[in-house]
Short mmCIF file of N, CA and C in Angstrom, two decimals:
data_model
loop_
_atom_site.label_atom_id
_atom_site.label_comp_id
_atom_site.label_asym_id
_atom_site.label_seq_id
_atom_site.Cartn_x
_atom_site.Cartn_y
_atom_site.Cartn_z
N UNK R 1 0.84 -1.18 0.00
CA UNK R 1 0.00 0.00 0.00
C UNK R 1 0.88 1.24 0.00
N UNK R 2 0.53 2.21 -0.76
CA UNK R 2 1.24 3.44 -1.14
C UNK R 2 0.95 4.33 0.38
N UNK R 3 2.06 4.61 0.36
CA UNK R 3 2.39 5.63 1.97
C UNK R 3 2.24 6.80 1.40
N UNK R 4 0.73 7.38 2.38
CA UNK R 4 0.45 8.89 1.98
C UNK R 4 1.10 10.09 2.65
N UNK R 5 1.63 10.78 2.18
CA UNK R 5 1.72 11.93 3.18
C UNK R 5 0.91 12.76 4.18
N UNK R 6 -0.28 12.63 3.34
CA UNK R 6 -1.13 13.68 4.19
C UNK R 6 -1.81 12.66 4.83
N UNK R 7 -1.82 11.54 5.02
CA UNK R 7 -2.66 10.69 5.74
C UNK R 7 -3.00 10.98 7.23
N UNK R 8 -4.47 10.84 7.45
CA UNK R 8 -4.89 11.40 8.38
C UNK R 8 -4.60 10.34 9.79
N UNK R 9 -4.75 10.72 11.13
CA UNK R 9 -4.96 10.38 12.17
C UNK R 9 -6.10 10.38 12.70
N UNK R 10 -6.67 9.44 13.31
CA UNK R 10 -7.96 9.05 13.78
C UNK R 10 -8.65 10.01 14.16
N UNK R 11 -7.50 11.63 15.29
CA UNK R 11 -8.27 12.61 15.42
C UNK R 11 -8.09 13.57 14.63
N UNK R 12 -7.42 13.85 13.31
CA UNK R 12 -7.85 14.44 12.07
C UNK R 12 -9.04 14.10 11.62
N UNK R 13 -9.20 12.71 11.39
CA UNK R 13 -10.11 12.30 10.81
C UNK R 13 -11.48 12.74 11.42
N UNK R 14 -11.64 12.41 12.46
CA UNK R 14 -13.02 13.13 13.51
C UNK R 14 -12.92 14.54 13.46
N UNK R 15 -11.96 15.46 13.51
CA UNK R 15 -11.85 16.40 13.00
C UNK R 15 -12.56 17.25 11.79
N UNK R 16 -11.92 16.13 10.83
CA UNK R 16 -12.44 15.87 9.57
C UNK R 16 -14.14 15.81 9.41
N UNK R 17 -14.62 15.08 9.75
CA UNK R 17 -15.66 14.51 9.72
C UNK R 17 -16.56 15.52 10.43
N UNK R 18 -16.34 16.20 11.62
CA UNK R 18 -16.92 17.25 12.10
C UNK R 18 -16.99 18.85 11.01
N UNK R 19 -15.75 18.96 10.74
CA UNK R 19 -15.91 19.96 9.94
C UNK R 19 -16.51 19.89 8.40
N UNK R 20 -16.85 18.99 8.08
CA UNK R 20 -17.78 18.31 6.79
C UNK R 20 -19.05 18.89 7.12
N UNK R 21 -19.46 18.18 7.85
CA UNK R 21 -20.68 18.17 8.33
C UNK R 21 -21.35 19.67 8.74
N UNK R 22 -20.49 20.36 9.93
CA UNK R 22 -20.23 21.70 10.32
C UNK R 22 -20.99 22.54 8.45
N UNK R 23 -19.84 22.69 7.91
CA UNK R 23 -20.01 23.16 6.53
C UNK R 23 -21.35 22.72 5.43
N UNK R 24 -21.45 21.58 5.52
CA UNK R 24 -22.44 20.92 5.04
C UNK R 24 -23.93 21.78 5.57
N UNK R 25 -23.44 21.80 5.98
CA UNK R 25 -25.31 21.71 7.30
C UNK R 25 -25.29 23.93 7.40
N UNK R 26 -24.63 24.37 6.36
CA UNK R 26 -24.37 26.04 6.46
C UNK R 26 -24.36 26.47 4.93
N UNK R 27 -24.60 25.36 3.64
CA UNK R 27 -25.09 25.39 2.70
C UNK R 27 -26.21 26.11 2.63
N UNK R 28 -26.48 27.29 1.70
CA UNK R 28 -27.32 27.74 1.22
C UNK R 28 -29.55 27.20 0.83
N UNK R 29 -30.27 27.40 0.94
CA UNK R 29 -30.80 26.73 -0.25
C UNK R 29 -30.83 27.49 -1.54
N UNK R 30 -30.68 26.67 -2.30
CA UNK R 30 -31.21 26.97 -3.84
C UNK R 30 -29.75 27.20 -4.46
N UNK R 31 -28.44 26.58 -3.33
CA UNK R 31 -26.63 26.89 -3.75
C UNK R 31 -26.48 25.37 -3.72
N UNK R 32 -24.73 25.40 -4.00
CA UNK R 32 -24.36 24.37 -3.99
C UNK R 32 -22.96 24.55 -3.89
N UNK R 33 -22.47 23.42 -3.08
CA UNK R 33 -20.81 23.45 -3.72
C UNK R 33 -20.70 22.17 -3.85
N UNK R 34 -19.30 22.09 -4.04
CA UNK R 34 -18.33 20.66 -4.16
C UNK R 34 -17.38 19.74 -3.30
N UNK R 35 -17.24 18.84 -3.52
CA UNK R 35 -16.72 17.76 -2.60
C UNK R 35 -15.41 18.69 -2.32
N UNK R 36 -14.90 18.82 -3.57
CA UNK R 36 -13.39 19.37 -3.37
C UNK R 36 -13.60 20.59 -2.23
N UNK R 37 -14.45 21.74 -2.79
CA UNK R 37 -14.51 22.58 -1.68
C UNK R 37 -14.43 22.74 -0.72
N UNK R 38 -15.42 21.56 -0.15
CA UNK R 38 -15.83 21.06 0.85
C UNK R 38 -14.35 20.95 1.78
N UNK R 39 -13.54 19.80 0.66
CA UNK R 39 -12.51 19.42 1.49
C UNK R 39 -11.43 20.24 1.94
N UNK R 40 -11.12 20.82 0.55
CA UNK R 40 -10.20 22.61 1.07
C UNK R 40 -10.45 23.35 2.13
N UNK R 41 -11.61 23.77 2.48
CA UNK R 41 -12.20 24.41 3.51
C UNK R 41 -12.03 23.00 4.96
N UNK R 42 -12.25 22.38 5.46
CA UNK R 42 -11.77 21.22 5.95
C UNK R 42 -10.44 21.01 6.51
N UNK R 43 -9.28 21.98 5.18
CA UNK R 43 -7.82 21.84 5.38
C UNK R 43 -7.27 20.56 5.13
N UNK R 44 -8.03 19.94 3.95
CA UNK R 44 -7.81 18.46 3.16
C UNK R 44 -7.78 18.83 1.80
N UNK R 45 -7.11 19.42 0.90
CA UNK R 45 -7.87 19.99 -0.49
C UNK R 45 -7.81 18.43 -1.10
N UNK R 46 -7.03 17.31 -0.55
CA UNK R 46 -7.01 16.31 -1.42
C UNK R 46 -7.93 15.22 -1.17
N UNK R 47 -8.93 15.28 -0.46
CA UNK R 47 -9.43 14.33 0.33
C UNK R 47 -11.10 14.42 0.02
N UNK R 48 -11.67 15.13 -1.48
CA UNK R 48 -13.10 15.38 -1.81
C UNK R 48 -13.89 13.75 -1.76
N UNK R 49 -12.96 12.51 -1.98
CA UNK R 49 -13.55 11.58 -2.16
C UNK R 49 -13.83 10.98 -0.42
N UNK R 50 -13.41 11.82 0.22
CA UNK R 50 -13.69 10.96 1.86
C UNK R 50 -14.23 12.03 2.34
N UNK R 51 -15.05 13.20 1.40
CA UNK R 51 -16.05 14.01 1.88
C UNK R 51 -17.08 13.42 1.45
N UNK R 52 -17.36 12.61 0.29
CA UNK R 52 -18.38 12.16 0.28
C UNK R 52 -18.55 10.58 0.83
N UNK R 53 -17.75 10.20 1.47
CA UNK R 53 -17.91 9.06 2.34
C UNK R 53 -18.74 9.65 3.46
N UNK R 54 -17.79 10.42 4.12
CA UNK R 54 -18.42 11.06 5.15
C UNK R 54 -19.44 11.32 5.42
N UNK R 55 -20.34 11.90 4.35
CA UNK R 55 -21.60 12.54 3.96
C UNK R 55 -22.80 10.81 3.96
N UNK R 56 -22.23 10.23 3.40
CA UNK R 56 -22.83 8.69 3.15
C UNK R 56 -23.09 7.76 4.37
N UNK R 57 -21.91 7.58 5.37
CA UNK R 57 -21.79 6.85 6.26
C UNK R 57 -21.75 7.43 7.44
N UNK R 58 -22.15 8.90 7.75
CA UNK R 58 -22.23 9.47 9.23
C UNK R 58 -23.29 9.27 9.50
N UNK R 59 -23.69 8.65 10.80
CA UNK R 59 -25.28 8.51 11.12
C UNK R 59 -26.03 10.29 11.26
N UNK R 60 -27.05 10.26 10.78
CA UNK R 60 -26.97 11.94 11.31
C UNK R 60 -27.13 12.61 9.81
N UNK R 61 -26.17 12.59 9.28
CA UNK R 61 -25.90 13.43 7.78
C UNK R 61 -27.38 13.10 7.42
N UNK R 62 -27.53 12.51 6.95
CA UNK R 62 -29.09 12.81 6.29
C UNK R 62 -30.01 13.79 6.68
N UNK R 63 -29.44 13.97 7.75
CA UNK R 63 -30.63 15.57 8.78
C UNK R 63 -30.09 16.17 7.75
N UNK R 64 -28.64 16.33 7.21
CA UNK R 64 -28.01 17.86 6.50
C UNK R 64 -28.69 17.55 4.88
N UNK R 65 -28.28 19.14 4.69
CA UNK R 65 -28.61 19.25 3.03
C UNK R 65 -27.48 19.05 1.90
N UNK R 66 -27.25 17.49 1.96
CA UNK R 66 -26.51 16.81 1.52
C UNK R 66 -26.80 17.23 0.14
N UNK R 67 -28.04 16.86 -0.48
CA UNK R 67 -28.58 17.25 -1.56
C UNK R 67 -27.54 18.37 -2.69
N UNK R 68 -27.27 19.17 -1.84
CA UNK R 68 -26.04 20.76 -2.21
C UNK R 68 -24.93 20.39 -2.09
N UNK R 69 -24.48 19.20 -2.58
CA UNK R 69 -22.90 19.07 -2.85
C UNK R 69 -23.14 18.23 -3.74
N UNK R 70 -22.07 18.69 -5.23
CA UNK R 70 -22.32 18.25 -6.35
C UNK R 70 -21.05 18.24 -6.71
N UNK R 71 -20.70 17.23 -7.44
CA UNK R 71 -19.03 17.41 -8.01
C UNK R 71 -18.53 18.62 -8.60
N UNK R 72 -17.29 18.78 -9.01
CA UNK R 72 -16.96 20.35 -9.43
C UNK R 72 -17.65 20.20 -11.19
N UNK R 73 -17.99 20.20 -11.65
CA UNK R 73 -18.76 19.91 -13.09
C UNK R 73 -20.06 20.22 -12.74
N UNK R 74 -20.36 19.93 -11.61
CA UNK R 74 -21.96 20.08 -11.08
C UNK R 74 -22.63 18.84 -11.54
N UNK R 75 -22.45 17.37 -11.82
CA UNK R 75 -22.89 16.76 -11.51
C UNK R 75 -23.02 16.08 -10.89
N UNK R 76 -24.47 15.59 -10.46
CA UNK R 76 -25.04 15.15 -8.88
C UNK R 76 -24.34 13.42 -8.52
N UNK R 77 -24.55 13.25 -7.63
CA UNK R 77 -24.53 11.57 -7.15
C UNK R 77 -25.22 10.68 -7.96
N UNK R 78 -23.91 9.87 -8.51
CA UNK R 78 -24.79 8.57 -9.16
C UNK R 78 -25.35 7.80 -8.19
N UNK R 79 -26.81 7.28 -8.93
CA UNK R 79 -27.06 6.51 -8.19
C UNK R 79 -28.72 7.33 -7.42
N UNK R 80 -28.50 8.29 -7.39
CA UNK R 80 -29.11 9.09 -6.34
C UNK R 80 -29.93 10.40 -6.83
N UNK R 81 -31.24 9.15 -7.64
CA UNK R 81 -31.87 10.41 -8.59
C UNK R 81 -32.72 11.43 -7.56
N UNK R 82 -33.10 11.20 -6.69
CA UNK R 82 -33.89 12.12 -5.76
C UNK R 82 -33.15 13.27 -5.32
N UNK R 83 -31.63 13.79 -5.64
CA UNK R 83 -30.61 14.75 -5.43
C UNK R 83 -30.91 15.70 -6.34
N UNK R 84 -31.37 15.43 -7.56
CA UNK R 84 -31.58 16.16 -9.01
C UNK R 84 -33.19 16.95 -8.05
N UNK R 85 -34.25 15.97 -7.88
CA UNK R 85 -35.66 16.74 -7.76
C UNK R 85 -35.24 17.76 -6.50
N UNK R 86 -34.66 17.53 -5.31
CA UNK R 86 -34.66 18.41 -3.93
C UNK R 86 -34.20 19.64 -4.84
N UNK R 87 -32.76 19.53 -5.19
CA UNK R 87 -32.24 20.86 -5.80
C UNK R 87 -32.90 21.49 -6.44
N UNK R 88 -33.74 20.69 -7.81
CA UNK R 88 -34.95 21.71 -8.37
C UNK R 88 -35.85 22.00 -7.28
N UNK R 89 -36.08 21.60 -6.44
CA UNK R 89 -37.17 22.35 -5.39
C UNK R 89 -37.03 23.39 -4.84
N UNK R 90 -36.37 23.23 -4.76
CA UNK R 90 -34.73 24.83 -3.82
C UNK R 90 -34.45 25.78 -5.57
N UNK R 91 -35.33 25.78 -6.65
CA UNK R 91 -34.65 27.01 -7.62
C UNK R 91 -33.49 26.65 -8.68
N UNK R 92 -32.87 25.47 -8.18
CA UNK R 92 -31.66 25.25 -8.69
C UNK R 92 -31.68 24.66 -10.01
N UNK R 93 -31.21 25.32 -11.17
CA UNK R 93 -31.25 24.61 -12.69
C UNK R 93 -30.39 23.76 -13.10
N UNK R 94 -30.57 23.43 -13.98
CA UNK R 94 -29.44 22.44 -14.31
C UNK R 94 -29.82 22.83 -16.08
N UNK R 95 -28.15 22.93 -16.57
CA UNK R 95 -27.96 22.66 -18.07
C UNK R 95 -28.59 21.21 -18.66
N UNK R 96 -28.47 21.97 -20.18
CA UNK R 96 -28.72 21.00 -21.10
C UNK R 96 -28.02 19.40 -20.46
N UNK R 97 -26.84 19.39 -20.38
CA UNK R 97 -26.36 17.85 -20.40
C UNK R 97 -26.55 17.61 -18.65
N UNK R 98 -27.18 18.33 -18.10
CA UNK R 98 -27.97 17.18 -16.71
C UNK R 98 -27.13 17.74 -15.40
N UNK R 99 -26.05 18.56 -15.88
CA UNK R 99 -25.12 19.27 -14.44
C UNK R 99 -26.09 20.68 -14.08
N UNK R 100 -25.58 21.06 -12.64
CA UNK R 100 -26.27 21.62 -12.16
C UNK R 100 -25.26 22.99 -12.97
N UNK R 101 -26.08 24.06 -12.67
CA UNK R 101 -25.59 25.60 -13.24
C UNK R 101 -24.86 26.25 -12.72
N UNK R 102 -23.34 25.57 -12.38
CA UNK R 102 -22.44 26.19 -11.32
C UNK R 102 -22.21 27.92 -11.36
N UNK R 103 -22.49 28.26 -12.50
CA UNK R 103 -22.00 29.99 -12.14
C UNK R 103 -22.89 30.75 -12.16
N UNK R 104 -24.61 29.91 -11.89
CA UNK R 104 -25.58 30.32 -10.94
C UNK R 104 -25.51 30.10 -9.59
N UNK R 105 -25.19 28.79 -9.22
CA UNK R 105 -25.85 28.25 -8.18
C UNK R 105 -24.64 27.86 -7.34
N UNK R 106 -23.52 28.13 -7.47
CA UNK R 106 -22.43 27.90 -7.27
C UNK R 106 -21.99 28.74 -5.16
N UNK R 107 -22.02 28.04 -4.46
CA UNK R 107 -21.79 28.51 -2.86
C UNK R 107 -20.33 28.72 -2.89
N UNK R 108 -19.52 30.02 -2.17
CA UNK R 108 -18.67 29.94 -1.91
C UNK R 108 -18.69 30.69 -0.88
N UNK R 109 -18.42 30.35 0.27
CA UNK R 109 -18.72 31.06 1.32
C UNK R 109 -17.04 31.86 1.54
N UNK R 110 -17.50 33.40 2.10
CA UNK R 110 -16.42 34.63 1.66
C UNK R 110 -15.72 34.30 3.36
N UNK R 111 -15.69 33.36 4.34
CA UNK R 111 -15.31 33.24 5.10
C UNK R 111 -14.71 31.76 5.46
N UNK R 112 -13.48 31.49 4.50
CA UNK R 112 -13.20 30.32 4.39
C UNK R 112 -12.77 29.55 6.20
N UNK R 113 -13.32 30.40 7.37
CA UNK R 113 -12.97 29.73 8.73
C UNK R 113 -14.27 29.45 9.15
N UNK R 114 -15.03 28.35 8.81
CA UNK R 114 -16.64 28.37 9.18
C UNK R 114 -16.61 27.69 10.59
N UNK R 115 -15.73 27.18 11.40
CA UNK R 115 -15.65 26.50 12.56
C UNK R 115 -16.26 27.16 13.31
#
């Protein structure tokens, strides 16, 4: 197994996992961001794919508006057509080829310390 550098510690990781969520749950309606975002803000920029673990396997997350994190392309979770209807419920469009309208709907919050 390839030895990571940035590999986390159990209390990074809870860390981690708190500040996901934290951020998650301070999403806009009718916005959106991205895993990557997500994870930058976090202080992981490399770690978007264990933001959406996170989001999947925290008991709890489903309270949040998971729905508003969409890959950087703006498209939604495979798998997970009911992500497409919430966002249209909340205003949110989506282009011709099925991604959401990032430089409408696009969240970037101007205070990258949301802790």
């Amino acid at each position: 197994m390839k030895d990571y550098p940035d590999r986390m510690t159990p209390a990074q990781a809870r860390m981690f996992r708190d500040d996901v969520l934290n951020i998650v749950s301070q999403i806009p309606r009718g916005r959106v961001t991205t895993y990557g975002y997500i994870a930058a803000l976090a202080g992981w920029p490399s770690h978007s794919r264990m933001v959406g673990r996170t989001l999947r396997y925290t008991p709890g997350a489903e309270q949040l508006p998971c729905h508003r994190v969409v890959n950087q392309v703006g498209r939604t979770a495979p798998g997970w057509s009911r992500q497409r209807t919430l966002l249209e419920e909340e205003g949110v469009t989506f282009k011709a080829n099925g991604h959401v309208d990032m430089s409408r709907h696009l969240w970037e919050p101007s205070d990258p310390f949301l802790r």
